[in-house]
Amino acid sequence: MIRKLLSCVGEYKKSSVLTPVFVTLEAVMEVIIPLLMAFLIDEGINKSDMGAILKIGGLLVASTLVSLLFGALSGHYAAVASAGFAKNLRQRMYYKIQNFSFRNIDKFSTASLVTRLTTDVTNVQNAYQMVIRIAVRCPVLLFFSLIMSFSVNPQLSLVFLCIIPVLAFVLLFIIKIVHPIFERVFRTYDKLNNVVQENLHGIRVVKSFVREDYEREKFGKVSASIYKDFTKAEKILAFNSPVMQTAVYVAILAISWLGAKMIIGSTMTTGQLMSLISYVMQILMSLMMLSMVFVMITISRASVERIVEVLDEESDIVSKENAVKEVKDGSISFDNVNFSYARKADKNVLDGINLNIKSGETVGIIGGTGSSKSSFVQLIPRLYDVSEGSLKVGGVDVRDYDIEALRENVAMVLQKNVLFSGTIKENLRWGNKEASDEELVRVCRLAQADDFIETFPDKYDTYIEQGGTNVSGGQKQRLCIARALLKKPKILILDDSTSAVDTRTDALIRKAFREEIPDTTKLIIAQRISSVQDADKIIVLDDGKINGVGTHEELLKTNDIYKEVYYSQTKEAVSNG
Amino acid sequence: MAEKLKKSTLPMKKPPMRGPRDASKTIKRLLSYIFKGHKLRMAFVLICILLSAVAGVASSVFLQILIDDFITPMIGQINPDFTGLAVAVLTMAGIYLIGVISTFMYNRLMVVISQGVLKDIRDEMFSHMQNLPIRYFDTHSHGDIMSYYTNDTDTLRQMISQSIPQVFSSLVTIVAVFAAMVATNIWLTIIVLVTIAVIMFVGNKITAKSGKYFIKQQQSIAATNGYIEEMINGQKVVKVFCHEEEAKEGFDRLNEELCVNATEANRYANILMPVMGNMGHLQYALIAIIGGALGISGFGGITLGAIASFLQLSRNFTMPISQVSQQINSIVMALAGAERIFTLMDEEAETDEGYVTLVNAKRNLNGEIVETPEHTGLWAWKHPHNDGTVTYTELKGDVRLTEVDFGYNENKIVLHDVSVFAEPGQKVAFVGATGAGKTTITNLINRFYDIADGKIRYDGININKIKKADLRRSLGVVLQDVNLFTGTVMENIRYGKLDATDDEVYAAAKRANADGFIRMLPDGYNTMLEGDGSGLSQGQRQLISIARAAVADPPVMILDEATSSIDTRTEAIVQKGMDRLMAGRTVFVIAHRLSTVRNSDVIMVLEQGRIIERGNHDKLIAEHGKYYQLYTGAFELE
C-alpha cells in the first residue's frame, strides 16, 4: 500500500532525499551547539578568559549560521517534496478516474471521489512532510544527544536509559488506546457532513414539511456523539504532556542531585551539568515529537487507504490489443444479450435481447420507468459490457474495437447531461476539437439550436455557467445534441434528450436528421409517442425484455403496452403537432 | 426551475479568502463562548497554566541556586554536608509535582472546554441555519456553507485546544522569565530585549510572507476543488466524448499552480522554526561574549553564576516567543474561520409574526367548530383577536392571491399583478416558459419568500398572520428536484408524517404507485438509501417523494413538476391515486407536460411574470391563444 503511494514521489525524489539529509545535518548541528555553549561557560566564563570566550563564541556564531542554512534548506526541500508528492498523487488519481468505466464511476459516489482527491490528499501531504522532516529529525537528535551525553558523562547518562523505555512505553500505550477512538470520530464526522449536506440540498423539503426541529435533533445526536468520542480520545491524549513533563523533571532532579555530588567531588564541571540538562530536554522533546508523528500517521492512515482504493480500482473496460480501429457502418445487432449491473444479480436488467438494426435506420425506444431503456443503449458505445451474448456494431463485436474509435462513431446524448463552464463554442467543440465555426453553426441548425443562440448578446461566445444553469432545459438539451452531432457519428443515440423541447421543435430536429444525416443510424428513447411514431422501427421495452418491435401502425394493432401509452397521451388531445 | 433563474440573477456571495476583518471583535465573541458555559473551569485552567509555567521557569532558576548556593561553596570541602542540597532538590521536586499536576489538570479541562465550545458553536450554527430564509440558501453556495462545518470548525478546534493554552502559557513564561532576568541583571536584560526585537522582526516578516502564500494556497485549493467537482460530476459525459485528455490538461494546469503556492506557503512556514531557533542560539553567543566581557571587567556586579543562569533564562525567553510566532498563522486562519461562522450565525432569521395556528377540530352539537386534542381529520385555523376572543375557521384550502407583485430583489420584479383564486377542491395548473414565474407563485403561497405588494389569503386569512410552521404544515409540496435523505425507504416516506404507522406508509406508497417497485428492492421498505437515493432511477425517486407528501395528507398540495421523470403510463396511475387522495382538496400543479395539466379546473398561462390566459383546457383551446399554440407545439415550453 505504502509502496504504491511512494511511487508517486517521482521527480521529487531528489528533494525527498535531500530533506532528510539536511534535517540530519541540522540535527547534528543542534547537538554540537549546546556542546559549544557548555565549552563557552567552562573554558571562557568560568576561567574569565576573554580570548577563549571570543574564540568559542565566534565558533558558536558560525555553527549557528551553518545550522540556520541547513534548517532553511531542509525546510525548502521538505516543502518542495511534499507539495510535489501531493501534486503527483492528485494527478495519478485524477488520471485513474479518467480511465474509469461507467461501472467504476457508479461504484464511487461523486462526493467521495472529490473528498479523496482533496481532503485525503492534503492529509497525506501533511503526513509525508512530517515523516521526511520530524520523523527523521527526532531519531537523529535522540541518537546524537545520547552519544553526546554519554561522552560528557557516562554514569549520569544512565538516567536516560531508565527513563526513556518507561516513557516510550507509556506514550505507545496512550496511542494504542486512542487510535480506535479517533477512527470512530472520523467516521462520525463523515456522518455529520452528510447530515449537513442533505439538509442543504433538501432545505426546501425540510421547510415545506416543517421538519426543522427533526433535523436539529438528527444533527444534535451526531454532534453529541462526536463530542463524546472526541472528548474521550483527547482526555486520554491529555496524559501525554504531564507524562512527558514528569520524565523531564525526574531526569533533571536526578542529574542535578548526582551531578552536584560529582562536581563537588571534582569529577565533573558545572558546564557539563548545564549541557547534560539541555540534552535531557532535547532527548525527551524528540521522543515527544516522535509520539506526535505517530499519532498523525495513524490518523492519516484512513486517508491513505481511501486513496489507494482509487488507485487500485482497475477499469473493467479496456481496448483489446490489435483492436479494430474502423467502424464500417452503423448497423447494430444484439445476439442473445443479457445484462446486469452487479456481477451476480438475481435478475438481469436486460434479458434475452435479440435485435438487428440496419445502418441508417431510425429506431424509437419506448418503455415505462425502470424498463431498462437507458441500459439498453448504453451497451452500444460499450459504456458497460454485456454480461452474456454478443453485441455487434458494423458487424464487429464491440469488445473488439478500440474504445476511442468506437465512441467516436457512436455518439450518445445522455439522459443526465452536463454542459461545462465555458463558452458555447468551447462546449460544442467537445464533439470535435478542430471543428470550424461554420461547422458549429451547421450542427446547431440541425439541432435547432442556432436560433436561440443567435438571440444571445454574445451569440456563440456566450458563457455557460457550471452545470449549464443559465440556459433553459430545452436549450441545454439541444446544445447537447449539437455537441454530439459534431462528431459526425455513424450511430447517434438520444436518451430522452428532447423531453424538455416542445413537440414542434422536436419534429424539426427529427426532420433535419432525416434529411441531413440519412446514413447515420439514429436511436431515440422518448416518453412521447410523437417523438418516435415516424421511426422505421419502434422497440417496446418492458421489464428488461423486448415486448414488441414494429412500426407505429403495426404496434398500435398488436402491442397492448404501446396502445396504452399512445392512448394515455392522446386521450382528449385535439391534435399532435 | 425558478431556482435556476435566481442563481443567475442574484450574485453569489463568495466569502473571499482572507484574514479576519475585525479580529478583536471575533476574539471577544469567541471568548464569550468559552467563558459562558465554562467560567469556573476556565478560571481553573488559567490558574493551572500559571502554576505549570511557573514550575517551568523555576526549573531554570533552580539551576543557578544549585550552582551558586550549594555546589560552588562545597567544592573542595573535605566533608561536605549534603543536607542543604537535599532540601533544595526535594523542594524543587515538590514544585515540579505541582507543575505536573497542573499540566494534567489544564489539559484535561481544556479538552472538555474546547470540545464543549465546538459542540455549542456547531449546534447553534446548524440550529440557526434551520431558521434562515430560503433566500440565504439561494445566494450562498453549498460548498461554502459546508466548509463552515468542516474546515472552519476544525481550525477553530486547533486554536482553542492548542493555541489558546499555548499562548497563555507562553505569556506567563515570558513575564516570569523576564522578571527573573531583571532580578538577575538589568544590563544583560537590555541586551536580550534588543536581540528579541530583531528576532521578532524577522519572524514577523517570514510569517507575513507565509501567510500571504497560505491565502493563495487556499484560493488554489478552492479552484482545483471546483474543477475536480465539475469534471467528476460530468465524468460520464467526458467518457462518452473521449474527452479524457482535455480533462487532464485543464486539471494539470490548476494542479501545477496549487503545487507552486503550496510549496511557497510551506517553505516559509518550515523555515520559520530553524530561523527562530538559531537566532536564539545567536543571542546566546552574544550574551556569553558581552556578559563574559562585562563579568571579567567587573562591570555591573555580574557573577559567573549570574551569566550561566542568564544564558539559560535567555533560552527560556526566546522559546515561548518563537512558539507564539508559530501559532500566529493558525490563529489568523482560525479567526477568519470563526468570523465566517459568526457571520452565518448573524444572518437574519426568517421572521414569523404569525399568530394564527392550525389545530385539530370537531363540530359540537350546535355544528360549531371547537378545538380538540385528538386527530379528527378536520382542521381549523385558531385565530386569537385583540379583544381576547378566539375564532375558529375551518381549513378548507381556499387560496386567493390578489394583485401580487414580487421580485427576488427590489429592482427586478418577476411577478406582476398576479391574481389567482383557487377554491377548495379545485385543481389549478400553471404553465409557461422557464422563468415565467410558475414556481415563484407557489413559493409565495408557502412563504418561502414574502410578496412585495398585493395580498394572499388562505381561507380568508391573510397568510402573514398565519404561523409559518402551521401554514407549511397545511401545504404538501412535491418538487421536481427530489431530495431523499440517508435512511431506509420507510424513514424517507415517514418524513412526511413522523408518527405515521407502517400501514399508513404502505397505504401512501400504494397511492403513489410506489409500493410495487419498493417491494422489489433488496430489503423492501427497509432498503437503505444513500447519497440522495443514488441507486434509484429518477422516476422511482419521484414516486417516493410523492408517497412522502401523500403520507402527510395535507389539505392543499403543490406539485411542482412532480411527475416529469415518470413515464406517462405510470403517471396516469399515480394521478388517479392522487386524484382520489385530493378529492375535495386544492391542488396546484406545475408541469411542462401538458397531458399532466389537461384535466385541471383552471389553467394559468404565465409569461414573463404575468398571467396572460386563464381558463380550463377546452376554453383555452377554443381561444386559440398561447395555450393553444403551446399545446399544438407551435411554441417551446421549458
PDB file of C-alpha atoms in Angstrom, chain B residues 128-330:
ATOM      1  CA  HIS B 128     -29.711  28.878  13.284  1.00  0.00           C
ATOM      2  CA  MET B 129     -29.286  27.665   9.743  1.00  0.00           C
ATOM      3  CA  GLN B 130     -32.671  25.942  10.008  1.00  0.00           C
ATOM      4  CA  ASN B 131     -34.214  29.335  10.717  1.00  0.00           C
ATOM      5  CA  LEU B 132     -32.679  31.087   7.754  1.00  0.00           C
ATOM      6  CA  PRO B 133     -34.898  32.089   4.872  1.00  0.00           C
ATOM      7  CA  ILE B 134     -34.676  30.232   1.554  1.00  0.00           C
ATOM      8  CA  ARG B 135     -33.128  33.365   0.132  1.00  0.00           C
ATOM      9  CA  TYR B 136     -29.975  32.680   2.110  1.00  0.00           C
ATOM     10  CA  PHE B 137     -29.558  29.269   0.513  1.00  0.00           C
ATOM     11  CA  ASP B 138     -30.137  30.760  -2.924  1.00  0.00           C
ATOM     12  CA  THR B 139     -27.294  33.189  -2.531  1.00  0.00           C
ATOM     13  CA  HIS B 140     -24.686  31.064  -0.774  1.00  0.00           C
ATOM     14  CA  SER B 141     -23.017  28.074  -2.353  1.00  0.00           C
ATOM     15  CA  HIS B 142     -23.426  24.789  -0.529  1.00  0.00           C
ATOM     16  CA  GLY B 143     -19.711  24.164  -0.733  1.00  0.00           C
ATOM     17  CA  ASP B 144     -19.003  27.335   1.206  1.00  0.00           C
ATOM     18  CA  ILE B 145     -21.578  26.536   3.868  1.00  0.00           C
ATOM     19  CA  MET B 146     -20.224  23.002   4.180  1.00  0.00           C
ATOM     20  CA  SER B 147     -16.749  24.333   4.812  1.00  0.00           C
ATOM     21  CA  TYR B 148     -18.021  26.229   7.866  1.00  0.00           C
ATOM     22  CA  TYR B 149     -18.815  22.864   9.391  1.00  0.00           C
ATOM     23  CA  THR B 150     -15.622  21.165   8.294  1.00  0.00           C
ATOM     24  CA  ASN B 151     -12.541  23.339   7.714  1.00  0.00           C
ATOM     25  CA  ASP B 152     -13.564  26.304   9.797  1.00  0.00           C
ATOM     26  CA  THR B 153     -14.636  24.357  12.877  1.00  0.00           C
ATOM     27  CA  ASP B 154     -11.510  22.245  12.580  1.00  0.00           C
ATOM     28  CA  THR B 155      -9.131  25.202  12.611  1.00  0.00           C
ATOM     29  CA  LEU B 156     -11.181  26.566  15.468  1.00  0.00           C
ATOM     30  CA  ARG B 157     -10.699  23.359  17.409  1.00  0.00           C
ATOM     31  CA  GLN B 158      -6.950  23.545  16.951  1.00  0.00           C
ATOM     32  CA  MET B 159      -6.932  27.130  18.056  1.00  0.00           C
ATOM     33  CA  ILE B 160      -8.997  26.622  21.195  1.00  0.00           C
ATOM     34  CA  SER B 161      -7.369  23.412  22.304  1.00  0.00           C
ATOM     35  CA  GLN B 162      -3.785  24.246  21.351  1.00  0.00           C
ATOM     36  CA  SER B 163      -3.146  27.870  20.513  1.00  0.00           C
ATOM     37  CA  ILE B 164      -5.003  29.494  23.383  1.00  0.00           C
ATOM     38  CA  PRO B 165      -3.355  27.486  26.177  1.00  0.00           C
ATOM     39  CA  GLN B 166      -0.011  27.729  24.440  1.00  0.00           C
ATOM     40  CA  VAL B 167      -0.201  31.469  24.001  1.00  0.00           C
ATOM     41  CA  PHE B 168      -1.333  31.970  27.564  1.00  0.00           C
ATOM     42  CA  SER B 169       1.340  29.723  28.988  1.00  0.00           C
ATOM     43  CA  SER B 170       3.938  31.395  26.780  1.00  0.00           C
ATOM     44  CA  LEU B 171       2.836  34.791  28.014  1.00  0.00           C
ATOM     45  CA  VAL B 172       3.108  33.660  31.626  1.00  0.00           C
ATOM     46  CA  THR B 173       6.519  32.191  30.942  1.00  0.00           C
ATOM     47  CA  ILE B 174       7.667  35.342  29.190  1.00  0.00           C
ATOM     48  CA  VAL B 175       6.575  37.529  32.089  1.00  0.00           C
ATOM     49  CA  ALA B 176       8.049  35.212  34.699  1.00  0.00           C
ATOM     50  CA  VAL B 177      11.338  34.785  32.869  1.00  0.00           C
ATOM     51  CA  PHE B 178      11.502  38.489  32.273  1.00  0.00           C
ATOM     52  CA  ALA B 179      11.100  39.143  35.979  1.00  0.00           C
ATOM     53  CA  ALA B 180      13.799  36.603  36.726  1.00  0.00           C
ATOM     54  CA  MET B 181      16.107  38.204  34.154  1.00  0.00           C
ATOM     55  CA  VAL B 182      15.602  41.688  35.560  1.00  0.00           C
ATOM     56  CA  ALA B 183      16.261  40.362  39.023  1.00  0.00           C
ATOM     57  CA  THR B 184      19.456  38.696  37.853  1.00  0.00           C
ATOM     58  CA  ASN B 185      20.921  41.519  35.817  1.00  0.00           C
ATOM     59  CA  ILE B 186      19.401  44.581  34.253  1.00  0.00           C
ATOM     60  CA  TRP B 187      22.165  45.165  31.677  1.00  0.00           C
ATOM     61  CA  LEU B 188      22.058  41.721  30.243  1.00  0.00           C
ATOM     62  CA  THR B 189      18.269  42.002  30.155  1.00  0.00           C
ATOM     63  CA  ILE B 190      18.535  45.035  27.922  1.00  0.00           C
ATOM     64  CA  ILE B 191      20.757  43.126  25.518  1.00  0.00           C
ATOM     65  CA  VAL B 192      18.213  40.321  25.426  1.00  0.00           C
ATOM     66  CA  LEU B 193      15.395  42.758  24.728  1.00  0.00           C
ATOM     67  CA  VAL B 194      17.225  44.297  21.809  1.00  0.00           C
ATOM     68  CA  THR B 195      18.021  40.939  20.237  1.00  0.00           C
ATOM     69  CA  ILE B 196      14.466  39.713  20.833  1.00  0.00           C
ATOM     70  CA  ALA B 197      13.183  42.735  18.943  1.00  0.00           C
ATOM     71  CA  VAL B 198      15.359  41.732  15.991  1.00  0.00           C
ATOM     72  CA  ILE B 199      14.209  38.115  16.207  1.00  0.00           C
ATOM     73  CA  MET B 200      10.577  39.140  16.319  1.00  0.00           C
ATOM     74  CA  PHE B 201      11.014  41.467  13.402  1.00  0.00           C
ATOM     75  CA  VAL B 202      12.466  38.701  11.247  1.00  0.00           C
ATOM     76  CA  GLY B 203       9.856  36.244  12.486  1.00  0.00           C
ATOM     77  CA  ASN B 204       7.057  38.628  11.571  1.00  0.00           C
ATOM     78  CA  LYS B 205       8.465  39.080   8.092  1.00  0.00           C
ATOM     79  CA  ILE B 206       8.506  35.360   7.480  1.00  0.00           C
ATOM     80  CA  THR B 207       5.064  34.849   8.995  1.00  0.00           C
ATOM     81  CA  ALA B 208       3.631  37.581   6.798  1.00  0.00           C
ATOM     82  CA  LYS B 209       5.176  36.015   3.711  1.00  0.00           C
ATOM     83  CA  SER B 210       3.911  32.552   4.525  1.00  0.00           C
ATOM     84  CA  GLY B 211       0.516  33.965   5.459  1.00  0.00           C
ATOM     85  CA  LYS B 212       0.259  35.567   2.045  1.00  0.00           C
ATOM     86  CA  TYR B 213       1.004  32.267   0.344  1.00  0.00           C
ATOM     87  CA  PHE B 214      -1.300  30.335   2.643  1.00  0.00           C
ATOM     88  CA  ILE B 215      -4.142  32.519   1.435  1.00  0.00           C
ATOM     89  CA  LYS B 216      -3.016  31.945  -2.156  1.00  0.00           C
ATOM     90  CA  GLN B 217      -2.877  28.245  -1.431  1.00  0.00           C
ATOM     91  CA  GLN B 218      -6.450  28.338  -0.124  1.00  0.00           C
ATOM     92  CA  GLN B 219      -7.554  30.043  -3.326  1.00  0.00           C
ATOM     93  CA  SER B 220      -5.717  27.496  -5.409  1.00  0.00           C
ATOM     94  CA  ILE B 221      -7.314  24.664  -3.459  1.00  0.00           C
ATOM     95  CA  ALA B 222     -10.745  26.174  -3.994  1.00  0.00           C
ATOM     96  CA  ALA B 223     -10.126  26.497  -7.743  1.00  0.00           C
ATOM     97  CA  THR B 224      -8.803  22.954  -8.064  1.00  0.00           C
ATOM     98  CA  ASN B 225     -11.654  21.539  -5.997  1.00  0.00           C
ATOM     99  CA  GLY B 226     -14.152  23.397  -8.149  1.00  0.00           C
ATOM    100  CA  TYR B 227     -12.647  21.977 -11.310  1.00  0.00           C
ATOM    101  CA  ILE B 228     -12.491  18.455  -9.907  1.00  0.00           C
ATOM    102  CA  GLU B 229     -16.086  18.687  -8.789  1.00  0.00           C
ATOM    103  CA  GLU B 230     -17.317  19.868 -12.167  1.00  0.00           C
ATOM    104  CA  MET B 231     -15.365  17.256 -14.089  1.00  0.00           C
ATOM    105  CA  ILE B 232     -16.225  14.321 -11.844  1.00  0.00           C
ATOM    106  CA  ASN B 233     -19.869  15.334 -11.920  1.00  0.00           C
ATOM    107  CA  GLY B 234     -19.713  15.227 -15.702  1.00  0.00           C
ATOM    108  CA  GLN B 235     -17.430  12.200 -15.821  1.00  0.00           C
ATOM    109  CA  LYS B 236     -19.880  10.158 -17.866  1.00  0.00           C
ATOM    110  CA  VAL B 237     -20.077  12.891 -20.483  1.00  0.00           C
ATOM    111  CA  VAL B 238     -16.289  13.037 -20.530  1.00  0.00           C
ATOM    112  CA  LYS B 239     -16.234   9.308 -21.249  1.00  0.00           C
ATOM    113  CA  VAL B 240     -18.865   9.468 -23.972  1.00  0.00           C
ATOM    114  CA  PHE B 241     -16.883  12.148 -25.794  1.00  0.00           C
ATOM    115  CA  CYS B 242     -13.487  10.535 -25.195  1.00  0.00           C
ATOM    116  CA  HIS B 243     -12.554  13.869 -23.690  1.00  0.00           C
ATOM    117  CA  GLU B 244     -10.213  12.413 -21.090  1.00  0.00           C
ATOM    118  CA  GLU B 245      -7.028  14.015 -22.411  1.00  0.00           C
ATOM    119  CA  GLU B 246      -8.512  17.513 -22.414  1.00  0.00           C
ATOM    120  CA  ALA B 247      -9.930  16.968 -18.931  1.00  0.00           C
ATOM    121  CA  LYS B 248      -6.414  16.047 -17.843  1.00  0.00           C
ATOM    122  CA  GLU B 249      -4.870  19.139 -19.378  1.00  0.00           C
ATOM    123  CA  GLY B 250      -7.181  21.520 -17.550  1.00  0.00           C
ATOM    124  CA  PHE B 251      -6.548  19.685 -14.327  1.00  0.00           C
ATOM    125  CA  ASP B 252      -2.795  19.696 -14.762  1.00  0.00           C
ATOM    126  CA  ARG B 253      -2.711  23.464 -15.085  1.00  0.00           C
ATOM    127  CA  LEU B 254      -4.576  24.020 -11.813  1.00  0.00           C
ATOM    128  CA  ASN B 255      -2.720  21.249 -10.062  1.00  0.00           C
ATOM    129  CA  GLU B 256       0.619  22.785 -11.050  1.00  0.00           C
ATOM    130  CA  GLU B 257      -0.436  26.172  -9.730  1.00  0.00           C
ATOM    131  CA  LEU B 258      -1.624  24.658  -6.472  1.00  0.00           C
ATOM    132  CA  CYS B 259       1.706  22.892  -6.122  1.00  0.00           C
ATOM    133  CA  VAL B 260       3.625  26.147  -6.565  1.00  0.00           C
ATOM    134  CA  ASN B 261       1.559  28.001  -3.987  1.00  0.00           C
ATOM    135  CA  ALA B 262       1.617  25.116  -1.526  1.00  0.00           C
ATOM    136  CA  THR B 263       5.399  24.909  -1.865  1.00  0.00           C
ATOM    137  CA  GLU B 264       5.823  28.615  -1.184  1.00  0.00           C
ATOM    138  CA  ALA B 265       3.446  28.606   1.769  1.00  0.00           C
ATOM    139  CA  ASN B 266       5.081  25.580   3.354  1.00  0.00           C
ATOM    140  CA  ARG B 267       8.582  26.761   2.572  1.00  0.00           C
ATOM    141  CA  TYR B 268       8.175  29.909   4.642  1.00  0.00           C
ATOM    142  CA  ALA B 269       6.345  28.067   7.388  1.00  0.00           C
ATOM    143  CA  ASN B 270       9.098  25.431   7.509  1.00  0.00           C
ATOM    144  CA  ILE B 271      11.888  27.976   7.575  1.00  0.00           C
ATOM    145  CA  LEU B 272      10.343  29.836  10.485  1.00  0.00           C
ATOM    146  CA  MET B 273      11.339  27.220  13.037  1.00  0.00           C
ATOM    147  CA  PRO B 274      15.047  26.943  12.210  1.00  0.00           C
ATOM    148  CA  VAL B 275      15.334  30.710  11.831  1.00  0.00           C
ATOM    149  CA  MET B 276      13.806  31.460  15.193  1.00  0.00           C
ATOM    150  CA  GLY B 277      15.712  28.665  16.888  1.00  0.00           C
ATOM    151  CA  ASN B 278      19.076  29.626  15.506  1.00  0.00           C
ATOM    152  CA  MET B 279      18.588  33.285  16.157  1.00  0.00           C
ATOM    153  CA  GLY B 280      18.037  32.195  19.728  1.00  0.00           C
ATOM    154  CA  HIS B 281      21.416  30.487  19.611  1.00  0.00           C
ATOM    155  CA  LEU B 282      22.998  33.621  18.191  1.00  0.00           C
ATOM    156  CA  GLN B 283      21.540  35.583  21.022  1.00  0.00           C
ATOM    157  CA  TYR B 284      23.039  33.058  23.406  1.00  0.00           C
ATOM    158  CA  ALA B 285      26.502  33.520  21.933  1.00  0.00           C
ATOM    159  CA  LEU B 286      26.125  37.273  22.026  1.00  0.00           C
ATOM    160  CA  ILE B 287      25.157  37.306  25.695  1.00  0.00           C
ATOM    161  CA  ALA B 288      28.010  34.972  26.553  1.00  0.00           C
ATOM    162  CA  ILE B 289      30.533  37.202  24.830  1.00  0.00           C
ATOM    163  CA  ILE B 290      29.201  40.504  26.127  1.00  0.00           C
ATOM    164  CA  GLY B 291      28.382  39.087  29.552  1.00  0.00           C
ATOM    165  CA  GLY B 292      31.781  37.462  29.711  1.00  0.00           C
ATOM    166  CA  ALA B 293      33.484  40.748  28.830  1.00  0.00           C
ATOM    167  CA  LEU B 294      31.438  42.627  31.408  1.00  0.00           C
ATOM    168  CA  GLY B 295      31.975  39.964  34.061  1.00  0.00           C
ATOM    169  CA  ILE B 296      35.687  39.924  33.566  1.00  0.00           C
ATOM    170  CA  SER B 297      35.919  43.678  33.683  1.00  0.00           C
ATOM    171  CA  GLY B 298      33.740  43.552  36.834  1.00  0.00           C
ATOM    172  CA  PHE B 299      31.061  45.809  35.391  1.00  0.00           C
ATOM    173  CA  GLY B 300      27.584  45.902  36.979  1.00  0.00           C
ATOM    174  CA  GLY B 301      28.358  43.199  39.530  1.00  0.00           C
ATOM    175  CA  ILE B 302      27.898  40.294  37.138  1.00  0.00           C
ATOM    176  CA  THR B 303      28.839  36.983  38.681  1.00  0.00           C
ATOM    177  CA  LEU B 304      29.673  33.787  36.844  1.00  0.00           C
ATOM    178  CA  GLY B 305      26.620  32.068  38.211  1.00  0.00           C
ATOM    179  CA  ALA B 306      24.556  35.013  37.009  1.00  0.00           C
ATOM    180  CA  ILE B 307      25.865  34.666  33.463  1.00  0.00           C
ATOM    181  CA  ALA B 308      25.315  30.927  33.454  1.00  0.00           C
ATOM    182  CA  SER B 309      21.742  31.179  34.644  1.00  0.00           C
ATOM    183  CA  PHE B 310      21.139  34.181  32.466  1.00  0.00           C
ATOM    184  CA  LEU B 311      22.092  32.173  29.449  1.00  0.00           C
ATOM    185  CA  GLN B 312      19.596  29.549  30.487  1.00  0.00           C
ATOM    186  CA  LEU B 313      16.965  32.233  31.080  1.00  0.00           C
ATOM    187  CA  SER B 314      17.530  33.803  27.691  1.00  0.00           C
ATOM    188  CA  ARG B 315      16.840  30.460  26.043  1.00  0.00           C
ATOM    189  CA  ASN B 316      13.685  30.137  28.066  1.00  0.00           C
ATOM    190  CA  PHE B 317      12.746  33.596  26.947  1.00  0.00           C
ATOM    191  CA  THR B 318      13.150  33.057  23.204  1.00  0.00           C
ATOM    192  CA  MET B 319      11.487  29.662  23.190  1.00  0.00           C
ATOM    193  CA  PRO B 320       7.964  30.846  24.115  1.00  0.00           C
ATOM    194  CA  ILE B 321       8.302  33.790  21.768  1.00  0.00           C
ATOM    195  CA  SER B 322       9.100  31.542  18.824  1.00  0.00           C
ATOM    196  CA  GLN B 323       6.281  29.242  19.914  1.00  0.00           C
ATOM    197  CA  VAL B 324       3.819  32.122  19.842  1.00  0.00           C
ATOM    198  CA  SER B 325       5.032  33.227  16.439  1.00  0.00           C
ATOM    199  CA  GLN B 326       4.458  29.709  15.140  1.00  0.00           C
ATOM    200  CA  GLN B 327       0.901  29.847  16.379  1.00  0.00           C
ATOM    201  CA  ILE B 328       0.185  33.152  14.650  1.00  0.00           C
ATOM    202  CA  ASN B 329      -0.657  31.658  11.258  1.00  0.00           C
ATOM    203  CA  SER B 330      -3.064  29.139  12.665  1.00  0.00           C
TER     204      SER B 330
END
